[in-house]
mmCIF file with all atom_site columns, C-alpha atoms in Angstrom:
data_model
loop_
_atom_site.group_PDB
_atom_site.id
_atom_site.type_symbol
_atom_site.label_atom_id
_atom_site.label_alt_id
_atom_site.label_comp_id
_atom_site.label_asym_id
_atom_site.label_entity_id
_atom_site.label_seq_id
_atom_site.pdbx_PDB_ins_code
_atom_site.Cartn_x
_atom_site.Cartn_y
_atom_site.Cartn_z
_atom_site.occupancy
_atom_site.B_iso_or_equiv
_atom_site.pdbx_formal_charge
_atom_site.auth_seq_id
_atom_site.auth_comp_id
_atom_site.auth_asym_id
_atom_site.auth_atom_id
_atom_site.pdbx_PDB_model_num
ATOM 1   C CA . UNK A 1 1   ? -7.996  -38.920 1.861   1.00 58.00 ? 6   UNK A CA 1
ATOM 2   C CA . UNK A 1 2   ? -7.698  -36.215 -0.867  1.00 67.00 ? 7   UNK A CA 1
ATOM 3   C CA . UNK A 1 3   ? -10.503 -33.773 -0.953  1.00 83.00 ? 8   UNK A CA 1
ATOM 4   C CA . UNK A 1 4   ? -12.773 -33.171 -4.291  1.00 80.00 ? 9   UNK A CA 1
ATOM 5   C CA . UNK A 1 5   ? -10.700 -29.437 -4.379  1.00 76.00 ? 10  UNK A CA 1
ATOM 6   C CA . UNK A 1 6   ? -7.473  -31.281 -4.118  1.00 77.00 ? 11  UNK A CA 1
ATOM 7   C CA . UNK A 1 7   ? -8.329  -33.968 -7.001  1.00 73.00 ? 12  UNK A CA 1
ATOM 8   C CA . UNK A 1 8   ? -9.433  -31.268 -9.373  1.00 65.00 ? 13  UNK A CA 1
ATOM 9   C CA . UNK A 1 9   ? -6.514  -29.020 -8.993  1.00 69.00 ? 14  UNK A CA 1
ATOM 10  C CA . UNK A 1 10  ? -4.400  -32.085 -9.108  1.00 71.00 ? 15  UNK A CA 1
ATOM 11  C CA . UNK A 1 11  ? -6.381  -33.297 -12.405 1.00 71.00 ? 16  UNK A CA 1
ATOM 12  C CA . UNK A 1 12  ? -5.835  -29.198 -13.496 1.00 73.00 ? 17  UNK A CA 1
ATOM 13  C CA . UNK A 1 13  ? -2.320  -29.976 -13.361 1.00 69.00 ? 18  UNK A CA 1
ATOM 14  C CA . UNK A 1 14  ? -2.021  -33.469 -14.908 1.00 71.00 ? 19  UNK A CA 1
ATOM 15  C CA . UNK A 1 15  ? -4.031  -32.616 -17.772 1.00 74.00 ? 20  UNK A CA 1
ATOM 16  C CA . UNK A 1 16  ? -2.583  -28.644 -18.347 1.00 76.00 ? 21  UNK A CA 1
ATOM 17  C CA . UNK A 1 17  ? -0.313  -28.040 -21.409 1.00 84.00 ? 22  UNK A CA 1
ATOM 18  C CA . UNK A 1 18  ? 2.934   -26.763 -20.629 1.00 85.00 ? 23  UNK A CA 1
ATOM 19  C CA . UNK A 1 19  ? 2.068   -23.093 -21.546 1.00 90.00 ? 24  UNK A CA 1
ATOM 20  C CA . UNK A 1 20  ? -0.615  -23.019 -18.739 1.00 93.00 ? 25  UNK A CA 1
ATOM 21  C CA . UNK A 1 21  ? 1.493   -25.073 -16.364 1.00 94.00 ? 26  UNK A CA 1
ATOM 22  C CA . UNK A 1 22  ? 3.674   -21.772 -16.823 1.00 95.00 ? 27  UNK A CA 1
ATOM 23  C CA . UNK A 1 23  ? 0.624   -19.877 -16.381 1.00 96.00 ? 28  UNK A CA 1
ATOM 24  C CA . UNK A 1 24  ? 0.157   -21.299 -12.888 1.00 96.00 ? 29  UNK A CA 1
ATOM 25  C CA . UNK A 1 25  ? 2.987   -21.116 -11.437 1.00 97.00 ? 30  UNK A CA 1
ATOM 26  C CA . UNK A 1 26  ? 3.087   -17.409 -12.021 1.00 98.00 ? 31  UNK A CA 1
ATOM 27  C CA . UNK A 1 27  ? -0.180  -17.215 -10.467 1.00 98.00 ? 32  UNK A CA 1
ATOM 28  C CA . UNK A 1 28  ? 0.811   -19.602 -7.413  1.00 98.00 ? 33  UNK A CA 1
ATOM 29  C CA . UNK A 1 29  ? 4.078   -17.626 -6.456  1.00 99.00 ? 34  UNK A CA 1
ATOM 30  C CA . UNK A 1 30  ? 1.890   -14.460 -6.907  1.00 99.00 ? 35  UNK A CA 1
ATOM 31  C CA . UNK A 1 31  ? -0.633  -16.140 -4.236  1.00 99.00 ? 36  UNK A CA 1
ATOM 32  C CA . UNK A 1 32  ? 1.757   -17.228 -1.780  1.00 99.00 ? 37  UNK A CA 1
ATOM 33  C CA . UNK A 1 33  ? 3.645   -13.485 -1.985  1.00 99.00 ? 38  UNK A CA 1
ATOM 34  C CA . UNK A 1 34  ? 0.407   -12.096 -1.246  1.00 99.00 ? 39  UNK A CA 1
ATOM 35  C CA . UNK A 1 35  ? -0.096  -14.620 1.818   1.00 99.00 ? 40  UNK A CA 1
ATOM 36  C CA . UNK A 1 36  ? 3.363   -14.163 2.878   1.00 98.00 ? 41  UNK A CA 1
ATOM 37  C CA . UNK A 1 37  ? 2.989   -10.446 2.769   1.00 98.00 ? 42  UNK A CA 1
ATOM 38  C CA . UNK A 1 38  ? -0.352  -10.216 4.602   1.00 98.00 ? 43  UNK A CA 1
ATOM 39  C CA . UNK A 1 39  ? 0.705   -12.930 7.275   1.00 98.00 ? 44  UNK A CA 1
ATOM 40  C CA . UNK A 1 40  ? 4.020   -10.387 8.199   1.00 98.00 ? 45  UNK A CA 1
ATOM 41  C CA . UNK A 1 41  ? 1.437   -7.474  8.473   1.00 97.00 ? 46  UNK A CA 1
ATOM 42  C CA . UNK A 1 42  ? -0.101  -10.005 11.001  1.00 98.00 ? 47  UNK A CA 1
ATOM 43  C CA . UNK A 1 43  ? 2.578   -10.965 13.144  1.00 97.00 ? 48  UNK A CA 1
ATOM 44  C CA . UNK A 1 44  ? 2.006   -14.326 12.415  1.00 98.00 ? 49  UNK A CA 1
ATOM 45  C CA . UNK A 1 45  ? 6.014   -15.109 11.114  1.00 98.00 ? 50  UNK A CA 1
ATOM 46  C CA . UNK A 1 46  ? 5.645   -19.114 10.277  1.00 98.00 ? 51  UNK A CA 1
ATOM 47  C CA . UNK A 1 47  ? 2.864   -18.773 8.210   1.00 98.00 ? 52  UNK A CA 1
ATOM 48  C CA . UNK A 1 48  ? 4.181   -15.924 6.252   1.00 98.00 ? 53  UNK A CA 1
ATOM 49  C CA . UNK A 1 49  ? 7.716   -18.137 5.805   1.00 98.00 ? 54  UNK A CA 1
ATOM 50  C CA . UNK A 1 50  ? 6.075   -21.505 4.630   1.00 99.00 ? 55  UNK A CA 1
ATOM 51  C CA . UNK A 1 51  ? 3.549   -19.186 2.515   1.00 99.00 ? 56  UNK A CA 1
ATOM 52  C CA . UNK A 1 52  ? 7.290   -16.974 1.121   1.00 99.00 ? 57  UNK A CA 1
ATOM 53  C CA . UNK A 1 53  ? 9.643   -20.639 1.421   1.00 99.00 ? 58  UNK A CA 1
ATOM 54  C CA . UNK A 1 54  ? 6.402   -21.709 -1.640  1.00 99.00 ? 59  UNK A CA 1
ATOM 55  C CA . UNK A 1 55  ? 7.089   -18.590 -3.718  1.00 99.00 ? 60  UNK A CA 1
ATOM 56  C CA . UNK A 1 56  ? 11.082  -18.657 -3.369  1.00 99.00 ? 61  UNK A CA 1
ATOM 57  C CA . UNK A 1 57  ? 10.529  -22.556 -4.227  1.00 99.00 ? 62  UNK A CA 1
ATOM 58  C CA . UNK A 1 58  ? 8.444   -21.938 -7.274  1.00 99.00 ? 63  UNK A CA 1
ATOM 59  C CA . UNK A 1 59  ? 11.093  -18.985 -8.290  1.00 99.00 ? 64  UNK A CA 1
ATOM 60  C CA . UNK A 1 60  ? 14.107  -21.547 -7.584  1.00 98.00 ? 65  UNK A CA 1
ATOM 61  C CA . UNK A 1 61  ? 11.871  -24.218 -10.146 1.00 97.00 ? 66  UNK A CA 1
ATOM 62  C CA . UNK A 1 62  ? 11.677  -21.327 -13.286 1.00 98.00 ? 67  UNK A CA 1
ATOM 63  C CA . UNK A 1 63  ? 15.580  -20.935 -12.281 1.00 98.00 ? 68  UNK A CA 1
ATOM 64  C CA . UNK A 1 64  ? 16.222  -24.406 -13.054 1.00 97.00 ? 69  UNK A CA 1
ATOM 65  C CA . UNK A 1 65  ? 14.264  -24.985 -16.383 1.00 95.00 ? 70  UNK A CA 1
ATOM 66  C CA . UNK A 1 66  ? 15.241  -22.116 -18.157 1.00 96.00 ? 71  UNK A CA 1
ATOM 67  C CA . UNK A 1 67  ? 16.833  -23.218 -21.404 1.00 95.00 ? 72  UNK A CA 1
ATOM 68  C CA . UNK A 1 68  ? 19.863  -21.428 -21.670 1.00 96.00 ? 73  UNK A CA 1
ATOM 69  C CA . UNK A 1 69  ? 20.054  -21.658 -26.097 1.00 96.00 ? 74  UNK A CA 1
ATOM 70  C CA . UNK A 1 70  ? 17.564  -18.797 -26.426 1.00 95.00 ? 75  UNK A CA 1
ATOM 71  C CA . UNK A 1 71  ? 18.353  -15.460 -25.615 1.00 96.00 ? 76  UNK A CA 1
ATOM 72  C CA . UNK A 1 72  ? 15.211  -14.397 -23.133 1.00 94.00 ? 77  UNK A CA 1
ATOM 73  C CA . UNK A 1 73  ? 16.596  -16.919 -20.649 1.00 95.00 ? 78  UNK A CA 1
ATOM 74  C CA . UNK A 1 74  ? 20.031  -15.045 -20.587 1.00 97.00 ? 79  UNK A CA 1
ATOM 75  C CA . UNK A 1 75  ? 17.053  -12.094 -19.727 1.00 96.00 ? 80  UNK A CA 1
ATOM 76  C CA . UNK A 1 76  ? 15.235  -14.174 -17.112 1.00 97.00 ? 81  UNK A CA 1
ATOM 77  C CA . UNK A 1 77  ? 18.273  -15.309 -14.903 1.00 98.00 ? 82  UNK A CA 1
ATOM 78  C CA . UNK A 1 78  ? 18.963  -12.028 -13.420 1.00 98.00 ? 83  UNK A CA 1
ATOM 79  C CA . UNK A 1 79  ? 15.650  -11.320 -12.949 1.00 98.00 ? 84  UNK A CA 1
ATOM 80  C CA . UNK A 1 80  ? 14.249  -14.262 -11.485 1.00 98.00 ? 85  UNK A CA 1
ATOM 81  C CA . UNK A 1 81  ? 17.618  -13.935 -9.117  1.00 99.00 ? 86  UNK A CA 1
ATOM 82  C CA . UNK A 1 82  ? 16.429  -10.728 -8.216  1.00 99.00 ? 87  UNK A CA 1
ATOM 83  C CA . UNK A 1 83  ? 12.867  -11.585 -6.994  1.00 99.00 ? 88  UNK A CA 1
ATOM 84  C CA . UNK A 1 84  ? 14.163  -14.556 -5.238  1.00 99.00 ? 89  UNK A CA 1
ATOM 85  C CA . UNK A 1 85  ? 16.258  -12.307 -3.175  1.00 99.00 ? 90  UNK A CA 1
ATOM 86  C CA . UNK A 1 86  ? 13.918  -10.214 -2.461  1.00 99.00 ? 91  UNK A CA 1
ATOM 87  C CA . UNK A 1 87  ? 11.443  -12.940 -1.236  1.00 99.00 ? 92  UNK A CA 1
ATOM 88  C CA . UNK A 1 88  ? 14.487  -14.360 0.814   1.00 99.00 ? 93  UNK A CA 1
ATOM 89  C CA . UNK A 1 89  ? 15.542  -10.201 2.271   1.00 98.00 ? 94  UNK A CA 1
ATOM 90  C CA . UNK A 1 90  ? 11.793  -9.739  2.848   1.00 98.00 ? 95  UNK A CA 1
ATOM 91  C CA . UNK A 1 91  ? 11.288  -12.848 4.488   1.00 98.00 ? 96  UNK A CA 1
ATOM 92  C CA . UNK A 1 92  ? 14.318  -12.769 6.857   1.00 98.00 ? 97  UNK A CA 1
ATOM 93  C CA . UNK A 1 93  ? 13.640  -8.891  7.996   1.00 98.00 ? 98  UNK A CA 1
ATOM 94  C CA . UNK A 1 94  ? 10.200  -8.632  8.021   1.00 97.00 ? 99  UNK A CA 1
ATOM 95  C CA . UNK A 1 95  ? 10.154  -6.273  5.448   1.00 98.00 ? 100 UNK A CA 1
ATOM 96  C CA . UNK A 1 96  ? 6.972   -6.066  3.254   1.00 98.00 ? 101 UNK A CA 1
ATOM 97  C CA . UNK A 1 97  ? 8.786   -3.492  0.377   1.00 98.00 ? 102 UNK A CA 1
ATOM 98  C CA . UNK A 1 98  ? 10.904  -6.056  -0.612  1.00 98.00 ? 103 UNK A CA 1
ATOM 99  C CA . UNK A 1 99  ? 7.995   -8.326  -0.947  1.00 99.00 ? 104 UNK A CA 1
ATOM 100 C CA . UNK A 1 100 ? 5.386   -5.939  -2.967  1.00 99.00 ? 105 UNK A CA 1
ATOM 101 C CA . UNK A 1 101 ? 9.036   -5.587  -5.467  1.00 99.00 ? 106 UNK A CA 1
ATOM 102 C CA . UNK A 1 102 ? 9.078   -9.277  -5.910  1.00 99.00 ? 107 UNK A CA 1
ATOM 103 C CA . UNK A 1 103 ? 5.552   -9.444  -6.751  1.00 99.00 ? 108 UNK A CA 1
ATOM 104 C CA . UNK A 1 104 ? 5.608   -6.372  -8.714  1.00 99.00 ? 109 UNK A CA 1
ATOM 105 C CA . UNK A 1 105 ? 8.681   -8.115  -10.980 1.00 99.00 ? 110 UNK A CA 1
ATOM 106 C CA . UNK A 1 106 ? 6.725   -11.274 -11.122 1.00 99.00 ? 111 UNK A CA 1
ATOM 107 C CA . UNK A 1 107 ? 2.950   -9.761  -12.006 1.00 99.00 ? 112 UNK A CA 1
ATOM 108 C CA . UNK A 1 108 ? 4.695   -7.970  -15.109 1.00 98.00 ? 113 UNK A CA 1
ATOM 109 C CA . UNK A 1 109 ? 6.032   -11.327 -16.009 1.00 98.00 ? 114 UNK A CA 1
ATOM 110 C CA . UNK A 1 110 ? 3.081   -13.172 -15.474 1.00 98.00 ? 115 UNK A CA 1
ATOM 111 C CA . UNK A 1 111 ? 0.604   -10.506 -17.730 1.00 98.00 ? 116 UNK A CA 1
ATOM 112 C CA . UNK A 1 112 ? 3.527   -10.966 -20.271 1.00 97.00 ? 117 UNK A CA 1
ATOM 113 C CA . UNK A 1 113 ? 3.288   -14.391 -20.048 1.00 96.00 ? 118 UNK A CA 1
ATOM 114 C CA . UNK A 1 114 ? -0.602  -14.343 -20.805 1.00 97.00 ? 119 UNK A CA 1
ATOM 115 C CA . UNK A 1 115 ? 0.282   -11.755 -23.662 1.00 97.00 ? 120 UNK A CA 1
ATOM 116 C CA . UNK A 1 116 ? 2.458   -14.748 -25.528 1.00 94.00 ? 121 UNK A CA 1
ATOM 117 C CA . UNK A 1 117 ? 0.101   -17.118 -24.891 1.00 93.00 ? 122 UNK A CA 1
ATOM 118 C CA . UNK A 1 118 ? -2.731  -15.006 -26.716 1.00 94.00 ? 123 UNK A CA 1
ATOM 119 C CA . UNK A 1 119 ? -0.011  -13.849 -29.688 1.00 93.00 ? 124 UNK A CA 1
ATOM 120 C CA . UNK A 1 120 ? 0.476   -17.918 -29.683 1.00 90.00 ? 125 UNK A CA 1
ATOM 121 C CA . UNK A 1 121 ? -3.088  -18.800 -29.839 1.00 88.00 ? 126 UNK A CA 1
ATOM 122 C CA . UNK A 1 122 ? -4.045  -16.261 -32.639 1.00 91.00 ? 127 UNK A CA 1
ATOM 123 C CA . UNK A 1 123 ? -0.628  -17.314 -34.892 1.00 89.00 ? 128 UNK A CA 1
ATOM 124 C CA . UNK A 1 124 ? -2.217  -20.748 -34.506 1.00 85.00 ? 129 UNK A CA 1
ATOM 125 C CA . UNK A 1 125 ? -5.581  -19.545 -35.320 1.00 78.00 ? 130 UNK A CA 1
ATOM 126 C CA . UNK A 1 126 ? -7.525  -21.385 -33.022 1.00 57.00 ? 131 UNK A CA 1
ATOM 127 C CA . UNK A 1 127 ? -9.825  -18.162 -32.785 1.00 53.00 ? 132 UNK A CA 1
ATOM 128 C CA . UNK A 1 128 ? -9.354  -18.733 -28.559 1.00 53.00 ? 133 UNK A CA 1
ATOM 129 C CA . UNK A 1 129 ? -6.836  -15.626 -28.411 1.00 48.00 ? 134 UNK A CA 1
ATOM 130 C CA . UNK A 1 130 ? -6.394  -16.575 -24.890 1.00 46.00 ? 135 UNK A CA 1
ATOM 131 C CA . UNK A 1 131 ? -9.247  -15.797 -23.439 1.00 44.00 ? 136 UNK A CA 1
ATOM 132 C CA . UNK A 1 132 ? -10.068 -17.788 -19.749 1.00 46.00 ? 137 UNK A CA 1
ATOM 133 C CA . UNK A 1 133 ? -6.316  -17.866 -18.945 1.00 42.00 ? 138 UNK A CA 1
ATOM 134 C CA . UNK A 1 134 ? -5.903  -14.475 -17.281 1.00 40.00 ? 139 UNK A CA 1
#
């Protein structure tokens, strides 16, 4: 049975435009980097690979979608290559540096991300500028 928690976040999802789907899934890889990172620190080496495998999945997921006719994707590739080889270096050796790079990389895209999304808002003139998505 699916807890309340579980059906809203689900619900979150279903009903989220595509913009704050984005949103998310910055936020999600950011969370599971941070789990990863602090489970290493622990000792505790499964949890911190299912909580780095989720990031490095979410990473893979931006990989795939990109459209390739606009110029920022050409931008994003490399990038998003990068951090996913640092989740996969960090992961494999232990080695938290790598992972506070990745999620370094990956907060500056996600604050950009929120950036666009206000610049969006106020071109539409919805007077919302964003606000609640940060």
């Amino acid at each position: 049975m699916v807890n309340a928690a579980e059906a809203y976040r689900r619900q979150q999802v279903l009903n989220a435009p595509p913009e704050q789907l984005t949103l998310m899934l910055y936020n999600g890889c950011l969370k599971f980097i941070e789990e990863g990172t602090q489970t290493l620190k622990e000792k505790n080496y499964e949890s911190a690979n299912n909580s780095l495998q989720k990031a490095q999945r979410i990473i893979s997921e931006f990989r795939l979608t990109l459209n390739m006719d606009y110029e920022i994707s050409h931008q994003l590739l490399p990038l998003y290559n990068y951090v996913y080889d640092r989740l996969v270096e960090g992961n494999i050796r232990s080695d938290t540096s790598q992972l506070d790079e990745a999620k370094g990389i990956i907060t500056e895209l996600r604050d950009a991300w929120v950036e666009a999304m206000k610049k969006a808002r106020a071109e539409k003139g919805d007077g919302k500028g964003g606000n609640g998505y940060a």
